[in-house]
């Protein structure tokens, strides 16, 4: 695909039945008609031509009046598939076929939130990395095992295909596309108008609620014990002694139950506890580190940044009560 901005001007936003209105509003703002003061600052004014397209079955009071049929995708340079309330409902066959055709013609393919399910159904995400809202990441991974789901990211670009996480992460991705097409100054101007940062630090992991795994009752007991002893210097050997399993058996059964290793799970839970303390207390980072079992503020910072893509201090400024 030619990345010359002049060849990316025609943007089609796909509205599916059961659509999320905010998913549609964001690309409308970024790729639709720009406010006069923004358009006046650019030679040629608004740089995109936006079309809203939808299957005939899409309906409801929030459906925009100016929606065009799906065949308008035939001339789109960029196709943005917006999310739906229930991604368990398969996308319509005609939409899947039209998306596949657009991709094969060389259109730039983009999804916002659960719109990734439609791209995956069309085979466009096969062999690629992608993201979606963290709540539905496991569903996307289970339904389309050929897709590498990276739920910690706000958005993912993989060889010209773009996917974003939850609704507001669609803003991050749309600004990123604008930056790719027309430079940082254009993205900054639009970000100021949206009252949004041009680029947010951190990934989706900072918004994910930790969900206890279920299944193996012995491992559930181990997990409960770990959570009660997070402030202690846990090791694989100490957890193994409590569980009355060999380290090899513990590794195997813990991974089967949780999808990860014992010590990685411990680190994730320590960061989750640190998040709560950062949000709800005025404790210093040193105190929080010790209460979470990290041993030092530096160890907390390293693990916290690795998992959430932001620092403890920035996280506290964002989420503190």
mmCIF file of C-alpha atoms in Angstrom, residues 89-267:
data_model
loop_
_atom_site.group_PDB
_atom_site.id
_atom_site.type_symbol
_atom_site.label_atom_id
_atom_site.label_comp_id
_atom_site.label_asym_id
_atom_site.label_seq_id
_atom_site.Cartn_x
_atom_site.Cartn_y
_atom_site.Cartn_z
ATOM 1 C CA UNK A 89 -22.286 -12.277 17.968
ATOM 2 C CA UNK A 90 -20.449 -13.104 14.703
ATOM 3 C CA UNK A 91 -20.139 -10.281 12.150
ATOM 4 C CA UNK A 92 -22.388 -10.540 9.130
ATOM 5 C CA UNK A 93 -21.116 -12.595 6.184
ATOM 6 C CA UNK A 94 -21.386 -9.693 3.734
ATOM 7 C CA UNK A 95 -19.283 -7.467 5.988
ATOM 8 C CA UNK A 96 -16.627 -10.149 6.389
ATOM 9 C CA UNK A 97 -16.427 -10.554 2.608
ATOM 10 C CA UNK A 98 -16.253 -6.796 2.007
ATOM 11 C CA UNK A 99 -13.496 -6.397 4.590
ATOM 12 C CA UNK A 100 -11.501 -9.209 3.019
ATOM 13 C CA UNK A 101 -11.904 -7.616 -0.410
ATOM 14 C CA UNK A 102 -10.798 -4.214 0.880
ATOM 15 C CA UNK A 103 -7.729 -5.735 2.489
ATOM 16 C CA UNK A 104 -6.799 -7.615 -0.673
ATOM 17 C CA UNK A 105 -7.113 -4.391 -2.670
ATOM 18 C CA UNK A 106 -4.571 -2.775 -0.343
ATOM 19 C CA UNK A 107 -6.767 -0.671 1.933
ATOM 20 C CA UNK A 108 -5.304 0.214 5.302
ATOM 21 C CA UNK A 109 -7.290 -1.837 7.843
ATOM 22 C CA UNK A 110 -8.051 -0.498 11.313
ATOM 23 C CA UNK A 111 -10.228 -1.621 14.219
ATOM 24 C CA UNK A 112 -11.384 0.098 17.379
ATOM 25 C CA UNK A 113 -12.040 -1.994 20.485
ATOM 26 C CA UNK A 114 -14.111 -5.097 19.627
ATOM 27 C CA UNK A 115 -14.005 -4.239 15.933
ATOM 28 C CA UNK A 116 -10.968 -6.538 15.961
ATOM 29 C CA UNK A 117 -13.354 -9.509 15.931
ATOM 30 C CA UNK A 118 -14.596 -8.550 12.461
ATOM 31 C CA UNK A 119 -11.040 -8.190 11.127
ATOM 32 C CA UNK A 120 -10.187 -11.573 12.644
ATOM 33 C CA UNK A 121 -13.284 -13.174 11.108
ATOM 34 C CA UNK A 122 -12.106 -11.939 7.717
ATOM 35 C CA UNK A 123 -8.703 -13.578 8.250
ATOM 36 C CA UNK A 124 -6.944 -10.226 8.229
ATOM 37 C CA UNK A 125 -5.367 -10.769 11.649
ATOM 38 C CA UNK A 126 -4.094 -14.286 10.911
ATOM 39 C CA UNK A 127 -0.430 -14.521 11.883
ATOM 40 C CA UNK A 128 -0.477 -10.963 13.223
ATOM 41 C CA UNK A 129 -0.338 -9.323 16.615
ATOM 42 C CA UNK A 130 -3.470 -7.403 17.616
ATOM 43 C CA UNK A 131 -5.296 -5.993 20.594
ATOM 44 C CA UNK A 132 -8.855 -5.399 21.735
ATOM 45 C CA UNK A 133 -10.541 -4.405 24.982
ATOM 46 C CA UNK A 134 -8.928 -6.387 27.801
ATOM 47 C CA UNK A 135 -12.311 -7.757 28.894
ATOM 48 C CA UNK A 136 -12.712 -9.604 25.576
ATOM 49 C CA UNK A 137 -9.063 -10.430 24.922
ATOM 50 C CA UNK A 138 -9.414 -14.047 26.057
ATOM 51 C CA UNK A 139 -12.432 -14.508 23.773
ATOM 52 C CA UNK A 140 -10.489 -13.160 20.798
ATOM 53 C CA UNK A 141 -7.544 -15.428 21.628
ATOM 54 C CA UNK A 142 -9.745 -18.517 22.019
ATOM 55 C CA UNK A 143 -11.822 -17.894 18.916
ATOM 56 C CA UNK A 144 -8.900 -16.999 16.657
ATOM 57 C CA UNK A 145 -5.801 -18.891 17.872
ATOM 58 C CA UNK A 146 -3.738 -17.735 14.868
ATOM 59 C CA UNK A 147 -3.891 -14.161 16.246
ATOM 60 C CA UNK A 148 -1.314 -13.074 18.824
ATOM 61 C CA UNK A 149 -3.422 -11.043 21.253
ATOM 62 C CA UNK A 150 -1.485 -8.315 23.092
ATOM 63 C CA UNK A 151 -4.060 -7.036 25.569
ATOM 64 C CA UNK A 152 -1.550 -4.893 27.459
ATOM 65 C CA UNK A 153 -1.246 -2.463 24.534
ATOM 66 C CA UNK A 154 -3.359 0.607 23.806
ATOM 67 C CA UNK A 155 -2.942 -0.066 20.099
ATOM 68 C CA UNK A 156 -0.937 -2.415 17.909
ATOM 69 C CA UNK A 157 0.410 -1.979 14.390
ATOM 70 C CA UNK A 158 1.459 -5.129 12.558
ATOM 71 C CA UNK A 159 2.505 -4.843 8.910
ATOM 72 C CA UNK A 160 -0.005 -2.169 8.035
ATOM 73 C CA UNK A 161 -2.965 -3.477 10.048
ATOM 74 C CA UNK A 162 -3.930 -1.458 13.127
ATOM 75 C CA UNK A 163 -6.002 -2.481 16.150
ATOM 76 C CA UNK A 164 -6.836 -0.587 19.336
ATOM 77 C CA UNK A 165 -7.971 -1.505 22.821
ATOM 78 C CA UNK A 166 -11.009 -0.126 24.672
ATOM 79 C CA UNK A 167 -13.117 2.735 23.370
ATOM 80 C CA UNK A 168 -10.888 5.632 24.399
ATOM 81 C CA UNK A 169 -7.796 3.855 23.080
ATOM 82 C CA UNK A 170 -9.428 4.414 19.685
ATOM 83 C CA UNK A 171 -8.545 8.082 20.159
ATOM 84 C CA UNK A 172 -4.911 7.136 20.665
ATOM 85 C CA UNK A 173 -4.914 5.075 17.485
ATOM 86 C CA UNK A 174 -6.720 7.686 15.387
ATOM 87 C CA UNK A 175 -4.199 10.329 16.479
ATOM 88 C CA UNK A 176 -1.392 7.899 15.669
ATOM 89 C CA UNK A 177 -2.752 7.412 12.143
ATOM 90 C CA UNK A 178 -3.073 11.178 11.713
ATOM 91 C CA UNK A 179 0.531 11.528 12.868
ATOM 92 C CA UNK A 180 1.668 8.913 10.335
ATOM 93 C CA UNK A 181 -0.246 10.610 7.519
ATOM 94 C CA UNK A 182 0.339 14.311 8.216
ATOM 95 C CA UNK A 183 2.976 14.661 10.913
ATOM 96 C CA UNK A 184 3.199 15.407 14.604
ATOM 97 C CA UNK A 185 2.013 19.017 14.305
ATOM 98 C CA UNK A 186 -1.320 17.929 12.807
ATOM 99 C CA UNK A 187 -1.756 15.277 15.502
ATOM 100 C CA UNK A 188 -0.920 17.802 18.218
ATOM 101 C CA UNK A 189 -3.459 20.292 16.874
ATOM 102 C CA UNK A 190 -6.205 17.683 16.761
ATOM 103 C CA UNK A 191 -5.261 16.404 20.223
ATOM 104 C CA UNK A 192 -5.587 19.918 21.650
ATOM 105 C CA UNK A 193 -9.022 20.222 20.083
ATOM 106 C CA UNK A 194 -10.076 16.851 21.546
ATOM 107 C CA UNK A 195 -8.556 17.840 24.913
ATOM 108 C CA UNK A 196 -6.475 14.675 24.733
ATOM 109 C CA UNK A 197 -2.743 14.027 25.005
ATOM 110 C CA UNK A 198 -1.187 13.436 21.559
ATOM 111 C CA UNK A 199 0.291 10.234 22.953
ATOM 112 C CA UNK A 200 -0.556 8.541 26.252
ATOM 113 C CA UNK A 201 2.132 6.828 28.236
ATOM 114 C CA UNK A 202 1.400 3.336 29.411
ATOM 115 C CA UNK A 203 -0.647 0.504 28.041
ATOM 116 C CA UNK A 204 -3.984 -1.091 28.709
ATOM 117 C CA UNK A 205 -2.511 -3.105 31.581
ATOM 118 C CA UNK A 206 -2.849 -0.137 33.926
ATOM 119 C CA UNK A 207 -6.649 -0.356 33.547
ATOM 120 C CA UNK A 208 -7.079 -4.140 33.885
ATOM 121 C CA UNK A 209 -8.727 -5.474 37.013
ATOM 122 C CA UNK A 210 -6.923 -8.600 38.270
ATOM 123 C CA UNK A 211 -9.178 -11.658 37.897
ATOM 124 C CA UNK A 212 -8.462 -14.700 40.091
ATOM 125 C CA UNK A 213 -8.189 -17.919 38.064
ATOM 126 C CA UNK A 214 -10.370 -20.937 38.793
ATOM 127 C CA UNK A 215 -10.201 -24.676 38.167
ATOM 128 C CA UNK A 216 -7.646 -26.818 39.997
ATOM 129 C CA UNK A 217 -8.667 -26.682 43.679
ATOM 130 C CA UNK A 218 -5.109 -27.361 44.884
ATOM 131 C CA UNK A 219 -3.799 -24.472 42.824
ATOM 132 C CA UNK A 220 -6.655 -22.276 44.061
ATOM 133 C CA UNK A 221 -5.468 -22.990 47.608
ATOM 134 C CA UNK A 222 -1.906 -22.120 46.595
ATOM 135 C CA UNK A 223 -3.104 -18.865 45.064
ATOM 136 C CA UNK A 224 -5.000 -17.957 48.234
ATOM 137 C CA UNK A 225 -1.883 -18.625 50.302
ATOM 138 C CA UNK A 226 0.297 -16.543 47.978
ATOM 139 C CA UNK A 227 -2.091 -13.595 48.222
ATOM 140 C CA UNK A 228 -1.936 -13.833 52.022
ATOM 141 C CA UNK A 229 1.884 -13.793 51.956
ATOM 142 C CA UNK A 230 2.669 -11.325 49.147
ATOM 143 C CA UNK A 231 4.705 -9.144 51.509
ATOM 144 C CA UNK A 232 7.096 -12.031 52.215
ATOM 145 C CA UNK A 233 10.168 -13.058 50.145
ATOM 146 C CA UNK A 234 8.384 -15.762 48.143
ATOM 147 C CA UNK A 235 10.328 -18.173 45.943
ATOM 148 C CA UNK A 236 9.316 -21.118 43.807
ATOM 149 C CA UNK A 237 10.791 -23.384 46.457
ATOM 150 C CA UNK A 238 8.839 -21.800 49.348
ATOM 151 C CA UNK A 239 5.575 -22.017 47.400
ATOM 152 C CA UNK A 240 6.398 -25.618 46.502
ATOM 153 C CA UNK A 241 6.917 -26.505 50.165
ATOM 154 C CA UNK A 242 3.535 -25.041 51.085
ATOM 155 C CA UNK A 243 1.799 -26.872 48.223
ATOM 156 C CA UNK A 244 3.381 -30.260 49.067
ATOM 157 C CA UNK A 245 4.240 -30.604 45.373
ATOM 158 C CA UNK A 246 7.585 -30.893 43.687
ATOM 159 C CA UNK A 247 8.671 -27.716 41.916
ATOM 160 C CA UNK A 248 8.223 -29.503 38.580
ATOM 161 C CA UNK A 249 4.652 -30.563 39.390
ATOM 162 C CA UNK A 250 3.834 -27.122 40.767
ATOM 163 C CA UNK A 251 5.136 -25.436 37.617
ATOM 164 C CA UNK A 252 3.078 -27.708 35.376
ATOM 165 C CA UNK A 253 -0.194 -27.489 37.303
ATOM 166 C CA UNK A 254 0.114 -23.756 38.002
ATOM 167 C CA UNK A 255 0.666 -22.967 34.320
ATOM 168 C CA UNK A 256 -2.251 -25.207 33.332
ATOM 169 C CA UNK A 257 -4.532 -23.353 35.768
ATOM 170 C CA UNK A 258 -3.353 -19.787 35.193
ATOM 171 C CA UNK A 259 -1.547 -19.728 31.849
ATOM 172 C CA UNK A 260 1.628 -18.354 33.403
ATOM 173 C CA UNK A 261 4.477 -19.270 35.746
ATOM 174 C CA UNK A 262 4.303 -19.091 39.532
ATOM 175 C CA UNK A 263 6.754 -16.248 39.950
ATOM 176 C CA UNK A 264 5.346 -14.239 37.062
ATOM 177 C CA UNK A 265 1.897 -14.553 38.636
ATOM 178 C CA UNK A 266 3.342 -13.423 41.964
ATOM 179 C CA UNK A 267 4.870 -10.342 40.298
#
